[in-house]
C-alpha atoms as one frame of an Amber mdcrd trajectory, in Angstrom:
protein
  12.884  29.562 122.998  14.809  27.865 120.255  18.568  27.944 120.341  20.598
  28.337 117.158  24.116  28.683 116.471  23.798  30.986 113.269  23.996  34.552
 113.200  20.115  35.614 113.160  19.250  37.156 109.691  15.491  38.118 110.535
  15.516  40.411 113.530  12.440  42.070 114.909  12.950  45.531 116.974  10.359
  46.025 119.413   9.481  49.391 121.560   6.515  48.142 123.687   4.591  48.112
 126.822   6.185  51.720 128.118   4.903  54.104 125.661   5.264  55.086 121.715
   4.979  51.613 120.729   6.982  50.735 117.468   8.661  47.826 115.317  11.421
  47.594 113.028  12.637  44.975 111.045  16.275  44.131 109.734  16.665  41.337
 107.484  20.484  40.410 106.657  21.180  43.650 107.943  18.777  45.609 105.606
  16.196  47.734 107.299  12.746  46.296 106.013  10.654  49.109 107.402   9.666
  50.882 110.453   6.581  52.437 111.871   5.077  53.664 115.151   1.906  51.700
 116.043  -0.115  54.983 116.917   0.172  55.891 113.277  -1.861  52.719 112.620
  -4.093  52.236 115.557  -4.991  55.825 116.048  -4.097  56.005 120.022  -1.626
  58.458 120.255   1.634  57.445 122.387   0.174  53.878 122.573   2.060  51.386
 124.929   0.098  48.192 123.579   2.298  45.723 121.823   2.636  46.906 118.271
   0.524  44.136 116.405  -0.396  46.412 113.443   3.049  47.310 113.210   4.497
  43.784 113.318   1.646  42.398 111.002   2.652  45.041 108.397   6.487  44.593
 108.378   5.863  40.614 108.235   3.518  41.144 105.287   5.871  43.542 103.398
   8.721  40.999 103.962   6.682  38.039 103.170   7.333  36.182 106.641   5.347
  34.822 109.283   6.105  34.810 113.007   8.009  31.609 112.850  10.416  33.201
 110.525  11.729  35.752 113.102  15.268  34.755 114.342  15.594  37.122 117.112
  13.664  39.577 118.904  15.321  42.957 120.002  13.732  44.427 122.874  14.597
  48.032 124.170  15.060  47.677 127.739  17.156  45.080 129.932  15.406  43.835
 133.217  18.468  43.257 135.125  19.691  47.043 135.128  16.248  48.048 136.716
  17.743  45.860 139.581  21.036  47.386 139.911  19.094  50.718 140.751  16.746
  48.986 143.187  19.510  48.134 145.456  21.139  51.537 144.830  18.072  53.376
 145.814  18.336  52.336 149.679  21.090  54.818 149.607  18.522  57.513 149.800
  17.797  56.684 153.280  21.112  58.331 154.233  19.801  61.786 153.554  16.893
  63.430 155.307  15.674  65.106 152.208  15.408  61.770 150.209  14.493  59.444
 153.332  11.032  58.787 152.312  11.459  57.848 148.874  14.159  55.322 149.451
  12.030  52.110 150.259   8.956  53.162 147.461  11.795  53.672 145.169  13.696
  50.417 145.722  10.558  48.543 145.362   9.296  50.420 142.204  12.579  49.374
 140.225  12.229  45.925 141.473   8.674  45.734 140.397   9.619  47.274 137.028
  12.688  44.665 136.518  10.123  41.611 137.224   7.401  43.121 134.918  10.247
  43.900 132.085  11.346  40.093 132.634   8.013  38.654 132.166   7.234  41.066
 129.046  10.248  39.678 127.348   9.078  35.895 127.926   5.671  36.842 126.584
   7.229  38.098 123.465   8.869  34.707 123.440   5.749  33.056 123.348   4.728
  35.134 120.091   7.850  34.265 118.177   8.326  30.563 118.576  11.819  30.251
 116.685  13.209  33.617 118.287  15.708  34.204 120.770  14.433  37.588 123.093
  17.322  39.755 123.277  16.760  42.851 125.881  19.058  45.562 124.781  20.356
  48.333 127.089  17.976  51.285 126.519  20.695  53.816 125.870  22.545  51.529
 123.506  19.346  51.290 121.386  19.266  54.954 121.453  22.841  55.505 120.521
  22.826  52.940 117.751  19.536  54.422 116.209  20.892  58.095 116.329  24.717
  57.464 115.096  23.363  54.597 112.349  20.732  57.291 111.085  23.770  59.870
 110.392  25.516  57.767 108.046  28.712  59.123 109.443  31.882  56.898 109.964
  32.508  58.514 113.715  30.986  60.778 115.773  30.314  61.829 119.486  26.716
  60.480 120.464  24.983  62.380 123.282  21.777  60.637 124.676  19.556  62.678
 127.157  16.193  61.249 128.311  14.072  60.621 131.051  15.128  57.593 132.161
  16.411  53.822 130.496  16.665  51.428 133.117  18.852  53.474 135.370  20.637
  55.773 132.960  19.409  59.237 132.014  22.340  60.535 130.157  25.153  58.923
 128.204  27.908  60.298 126.106  29.643  57.561 123.511  31.602  57.482 120.544
  30.253  55.950 117.397  32.430  54.537 114.401  31.913  52.506 111.296  29.017
  53.410 108.947  28.605  49.835 107.802  28.787  48.092 110.901  27.994  50.660
 113.492  29.682  50.485 116.739  29.228  52.626 120.036  31.367  52.725 122.951
  29.785  54.534 125.925  32.419  56.975 127.520  30.319  58.106 130.558  26.626
  57.885 131.978  24.929  59.661 134.500  22.086  57.808 136.391  18.772  58.771
 137.735  17.686  60.807 139.688  19.934  63.355 137.868  17.472  63.282 134.878
  16.696  66.445 132.398  13.994  64.730 131.033  12.308  64.175 134.441  12.474
  67.723 135.370  11.042  69.061 131.938   8.222  66.467 132.396   7.719  67.430
 136.002   7.319  71.079 135.172   5.097  70.202 132.296   2.498  68.467 134.363
   2.826  71.365 136.836   1.772  73.638 134.321  -1.206  71.883 133.305  -0.047
  69.794 130.152   0.332  66.031 129.554   3.973  64.789 130.782   5.383  62.714
 127.709   3.256  64.385 125.265   3.119  68.041 125.481   6.468  69.248 126.570
   6.826  70.963 123.157   3.681  73.280 124.300   5.952  74.322 127.096   8.835
  75.028 124.878   6.648  77.107 122.691   5.095  79.128 125.756   8.743  79.798
 126.933   9.228  82.391 124.358   6.589  84.710 125.911   8.091  84.587 129.289
  10.892  86.242 131.443  13.476  83.466 132.388  14.897  85.928 135.123  12.111
  85.503 137.374  13.183  81.968 138.094  16.775  81.727 136.538  18.096  81.078
 140.220  15.755  78.502 141.150  16.544  76.570 138.371  20.248  76.976 138.575
  20.000  75.497 142.273  17.643  72.952 141.147  19.575  71.867 138.350  23.242
  72.121 138.983  25.992  71.690 136.298  29.193  69.886 137.614  32.468  69.316
 135.783  31.270  65.858 134.326  27.594  66.747 133.857  24.775  67.828 136.312
  22.747  66.807 139.487  19.017  67.522 140.357  18.373  68.918 143.812  15.882
  66.500 145.735  14.508  69.678 147.621  12.804  70.760 144.386  12.485  67.486
 142.378  11.935  64.514 144.718  13.560  61.303 143.141  11.346  59.344 141.038
   9.372  56.365 142.212   8.276  54.234 139.452   4.489  53.876 141.066   1.667
  56.361 141.074   0.953  58.698 143.892   4.260  60.186 144.376   4.425  63.941
 142.884   7.630  65.113 140.871   7.701  68.293 142.461   8.093  69.289 145.967
   6.120  71.697 148.460   9.375  74.132 148.275   9.054  74.063 144.507   5.471
  74.949 144.838   6.058  77.501 147.351   8.856  79.293 145.146   6.843  79.064
 142.070   3.279  78.864 141.682   0.421  76.612 142.566  -0.015  73.509 140.026
  -2.002  75.013 137.248  -5.428  73.058 136.260  -5.692  72.631 132.128  -8.953
  74.724 132.338  -7.154  77.804 134.196  -6.109  80.564 132.117  -2.192  81.338
 131.495  -0.586  83.813 133.704   2.812  85.392 133.562   4.124  83.377 136.403
   3.168  80.255 133.995   5.107  81.841 131.226   8.071  82.646 133.438   8.090
  79.357 134.623   8.614  77.863 131.233  10.866  80.325 130.321  13.502  79.363
 133.125  12.817  75.973 132.553  13.662  76.257 128.949  16.734  78.376 129.604
  18.345  76.174 132.067  17.557  72.936 129.736  19.426  74.791 126.940  22.445
  75.530 129.217  22.678  72.055 130.580  22.532  70.460 126.956  25.082  72.740
 125.841  27.179  71.904 128.806  26.705  68.301 128.223  27.731  68.788 124.228
  30.986  70.526 125.319  31.487  67.632 127.726  30.785  64.987 124.707  33.174
  67.053 122.296  35.913  67.023 125.089  35.921  63.260 125.929  34.912  61.863
 122.804  37.490  63.948 120.372  35.016  64.258 117.795  33.869  67.325 115.555
  30.489  65.834 114.930  27.817  65.014 117.198  24.782  62.977 117.089  22.065
  63.440 119.745  19.073  60.944 120.540  16.779  60.555 123.520  13.512  62.183
 124.104  15.249  65.621 125.303  16.715  65.711 121.653  13.098  66.641 120.224
  13.733  70.093 122.183  14.591  71.617 118.995  15.698  75.219 120.759  18.305
  73.178 122.913  19.850  71.554 119.661  19.576  74.708 117.929  21.586  76.493
 120.955  24.521  73.544 120.609  24.689  74.329 116.815  24.948  77.925 117.566
  27.682  77.667 120.042  29.993  76.090 117.296  31.344  73.136 119.749  31.104
  70.842 116.574  31.193  71.120 112.698  28.047  69.319 112.489  25.071  68.230
 114.664  22.833  65.427 113.720  19.261  64.559 115.185  17.878  61.281 113.789
  14.303  61.321 112.519  12.873  59.206 115.720  15.108  60.424 118.507  12.635
  59.174 121.124  11.760  55.980 122.533   9.893  54.671 119.089  13.568  54.968
 117.333  14.975  52.393 119.728  13.026  49.886 117.902  15.531  50.402 115.049
  18.337  50.952 117.486  17.935  47.678 119.442  17.522  45.688 116.163  20.905
  47.065 115.045  22.485  46.191 118.119  21.373  42.495 117.855  22.815  42.286
 114.168  25.983  43.891 114.922  26.535  42.241 118.114  25.844  38.613 116.094
  28.633  36.780 113.937  26.881  38.608 110.816  29.128  39.998 108.119  26.243
  41.861 106.557  26.832  45.855 106.381  23.542  47.797 108.016  21.551  49.292
 105.083  18.478  51.401 104.628  18.818  53.567 107.921  21.357  56.290 106.872
  19.798  59.632 105.828  16.329  58.350 105.384  13.286  58.551 107.171  10.052
  57.154 104.929   9.983  53.747 106.411   6.211  53.058 107.109   3.494  51.838
 105.121   2.368  53.276 101.887  -1.077  53.072 100.049  -0.392  54.401  96.629
  -2.101  51.489  94.946  -4.969  51.144  97.094  -8.417  51.831  95.930 -10.464
  54.801  97.586 -13.937  54.077  98.864 -15.532  57.487  99.964 -18.809  55.854
 100.743 -18.365  56.659 104.651 -17.838  60.223 103.718 -20.638  61.128 101.482
 -19.940  64.830 101.369 -16.640  64.387 100.041 -15.778  65.063  96.278 -12.803
  63.678  94.587 -10.847  64.342  91.081  -7.668  62.533  90.066  -4.861  64.964
  88.930  -2.339  64.266  86.293   1.268  64.581  85.877   1.317  68.119  86.940
   0.331  67.401  90.400   3.173  69.583  92.032   2.330  72.662  90.206  -1.482
  72.195  90.727  -0.804  72.152  94.657   1.572  74.937  94.522  -1.160  76.961
  93.100  -3.914  76.158  95.526  -1.509  77.207  98.255  -0.526  80.111  96.556
  -4.003  81.287  96.472  -4.655  80.560 100.194  -5.543  77.181 100.592  -4.864
  75.121 103.432  -4.180  71.659 102.322  -3.526  68.029 103.845  -0.987  65.851
 101.995  -0.891  62.068 102.330   1.668  60.494 100.034   4.268  57.635  99.735
   5.416  55.869 102.828   4.775  57.272 106.584   7.881  59.047 107.934   9.620
  58.071 110.963   9.365  60.275 114.174   7.435  63.171 115.835   7.607  65.615
 112.829   5.853  65.607 109.502   8.279  65.513 106.692   6.209  66.028 103.586
   4.291  62.896 103.472   1.850  63.248 106.093   1.702  66.991 106.369  -0.763
  70.038 106.349   0.765  72.865 104.234   0.084  76.378 103.870   1.406  79.362
 102.483   3.353  81.887 105.039   2.137  84.685 102.955  -1.429  84.304 103.859
  -2.686  87.074 106.289  -3.808  85.325 109.571  -2.635  82.088 108.798  -1.244
  80.962 111.905  -4.420  82.048 113.700  -6.414  79.830 111.389  -4.360  76.764
 111.505  -4.225  76.793 115.506  -7.856  77.561 115.729  -9.730  76.004 113.097
  -7.483  73.162 111.848  -5.378  72.044 114.612  -7.410  73.212 117.768  -4.322
  74.016 119.971  -3.233  77.019 121.788  -2.712  80.143 119.938   0.859  80.823
 121.095   2.152  77.563 119.364   4.266  78.593 116.238   4.213  76.546 112.626
   7.279  75.175 111.332   8.689  76.395 107.828  10.033  73.761 105.069  12.563
  75.382 102.720  14.247  74.512  99.515  17.911  73.131 101.229  19.666  75.106
  98.226  17.739  78.234  99.353  17.864  77.769 102.977  20.629  80.414 103.697
  18.531  83.331 102.233  16.065  82.837 105.290  17.683  81.062 108.340  20.978
  81.284 109.788  21.725  77.940 110.890  24.505  76.833 108.472  23.709  73.296
 108.290  21.132  71.030 106.631  18.147  70.201 108.732  16.214  67.463 107.305
  13.882  66.279 109.946  12.690  69.410 111.601  14.644  68.689 114.750  16.487
  72.096 114.816  15.503  75.787 115.901  17.460  78.172 113.673  17.747  81.890
 113.877  16.309  84.062 110.838  17.501  86.487 108.413  15.978  90.057 107.652
  14.537  88.455 104.699  12.855  86.183 106.522  11.579  88.697 109.083  10.362
  90.970 106.027   8.939  88.050 103.848   7.555  85.282 106.028   7.041  86.839
 109.577   4.549  83.886 110.084   7.018  81.440 110.517   9.210  83.242 112.911
   8.227  82.439 116.696   8.194  85.106 119.503  11.848  84.083 120.455  13.354
  85.007 116.729  13.546  81.298 115.617  11.974  78.873 113.432  12.077  74.786
 113.635  12.953  74.366 109.763  13.061  71.428 107.554  15.576  71.975 104.710
  14.199  69.632 101.720  16.652  68.372  99.070  15.626  66.709  95.838  17.319
  63.378  97.230  14.937  63.343 100.148  11.568  64.000  98.980  11.322  65.161
  95.169   7.768  65.709  95.240   8.136  68.305  97.976  11.201  69.828  96.222
   9.033  70.242  93.089   6.079  72.040  95.119   8.567  74.447  96.959  10.120
  75.275  93.527   6.854  75.908  91.847   5.524  77.935  94.680   8.570  79.804
  94.664   8.075  80.831  91.110   4.553  81.833  91.972   5.413  83.988  95.043
   9.277  84.533  95.319   9.417  82.492  98.393  10.590  79.084  98.563   9.009
  78.528 102.041   5.822  76.836 103.026   4.294  76.192 106.327   4.458  72.464
 107.191   2.662  71.047 110.318   1.510  67.244 110.965  -1.567  66.005 109.282
  -3.568  65.638 112.480  -5.331  67.721 115.062  -4.327  68.071 119.084  -4.664
  64.868 120.891  -4.368  62.735 117.779  -1.555  60.716 116.218  -0.098  61.691
 112.657  -2.538  60.099 109.974  -1.191  56.945 109.111  -3.871  55.760 106.952
  -5.934  57.020 104.421  -9.221  56.877 106.649  -7.406  58.669 109.423  -6.457
  61.353 107.029 -10.083  61.498 105.320 -11.464  61.823 108.967  -9.018  64.794
 109.751 -10.169  66.518 106.496 -13.911  66.205 107.515 -13.523  66.939 111.139
 -10.893  70.102 110.716 -10.837  73.320 108.925  -8.831  71.811 106.067  -9.743
  73.106 102.916  -8.615  70.157 100.823  -6.744  66.782 100.747  -4.120  65.539
  98.401  -4.114  61.986  98.867  -2.004  59.800  96.367  -2.829  62.142  93.518
  -6.520  62.482  94.330  -7.658  66.005  94.940 -10.426  65.666  97.843 -12.603
  68.426  99.025 -15.831  69.201 101.086
């Protein structure tokens, strides 16, 4: 790798080789773009090297691989080794003795593998230094920088980053973001690990379908297993611990179950995905979710106390638990809570790049990240060839596109929307969305059964004009990235019950004109027709597939689902 004394000006941030591969590019501190590889490769949660994303970023900036000064990678190999030696302490306890050596070997193996991966990245970029960034530091910087605030507490909660699972930091300086970790909790105390373990136990895919368990929780009784989870995940004055009698310490190799015989005995046998849901499954999900919310609120209080801040940024995979985020907001611990559009591992590509930039001698401020979410490729000027889809018809719409779309939605059509740059993160935010009227009878059932092909209990999220959100939702703050569950008003229950989940909440997206002018126009036009400034917004995909990042993916989604039409860059496409 070439050595250089100057500050790197072209920094490629990478999340790769684990899950949710992505890439981000900073040039002189400005974010040129960011995209998750799955949006271009069609492989959901892919762990492959993000070559589609990198190729697009280099093309967007007019650069080649040789122009990259630094590659910021979102893990540090050496920190796995620290846990490898620490794992041997588990041999001192009869409850964990059988996991001590396999755990030590697993962490050592991952340390070596991560080191080899960083070397492989160096070979791809001959002029670049490869700079590994501590995983939670990448999360912290991604969350804090996206907020645009000058200072805040930063809480990161995930499954595992090297050896850390939970960190509390304080961030400051919006232009040259800096974070200082105040407290760290290490594995095996991991809230993400526990949630993933129960998700798997209930028959869904760990690392993918935790949101399904969160939705199921609203249908169960948490009291049935409340005491079990209070024992299994015990809060302490400074955080929490996980009881290995219920959730044995993780081993980073396959073949080691995440739940114990005791857990199975005191709850239920593992559910196969084909088995029908029973009350015990609903109650288990409800108790898991309730305990997760309690621990999240406890950690938020701790963050407020040791940081002294009245604002909170939350990152990490557990930050996608929108009901837990909503609970933190309801508690009134902070004046405002912020979750970035990509709080999970994909977003650490941005955070790692920022870490390298701010850690260099460059005086350039970071720009293009704060309060933004549309970072990926756009296909606005691309010619459209419908030859592979001979049954589709298209017509080009004029300047009244928002009015036309609002009218079709008001008449009950379910429409895919593909416009502008791909949004970051797991939620569709109006550029790769499926839209429907919440006033249409049976719309939720139709969306689940014939469009999304997913479980009938899954709710659908609303988008609402930011200036009218208070009429329908009680959150009391902006929610631009659909990352917070809010209580609803009587008006919402009366006018738009379709967007109210069984637990009385909605995961809303507030839409300001400054964020997405087209969607603001659509919502305004829909409100003029119906009196309601609210639409159902779900991601442009079907279950098991990534959000459609390319026109071809969107057209396939139209053909292979119950969508009525697709609005693709001003073209109205129907079957």
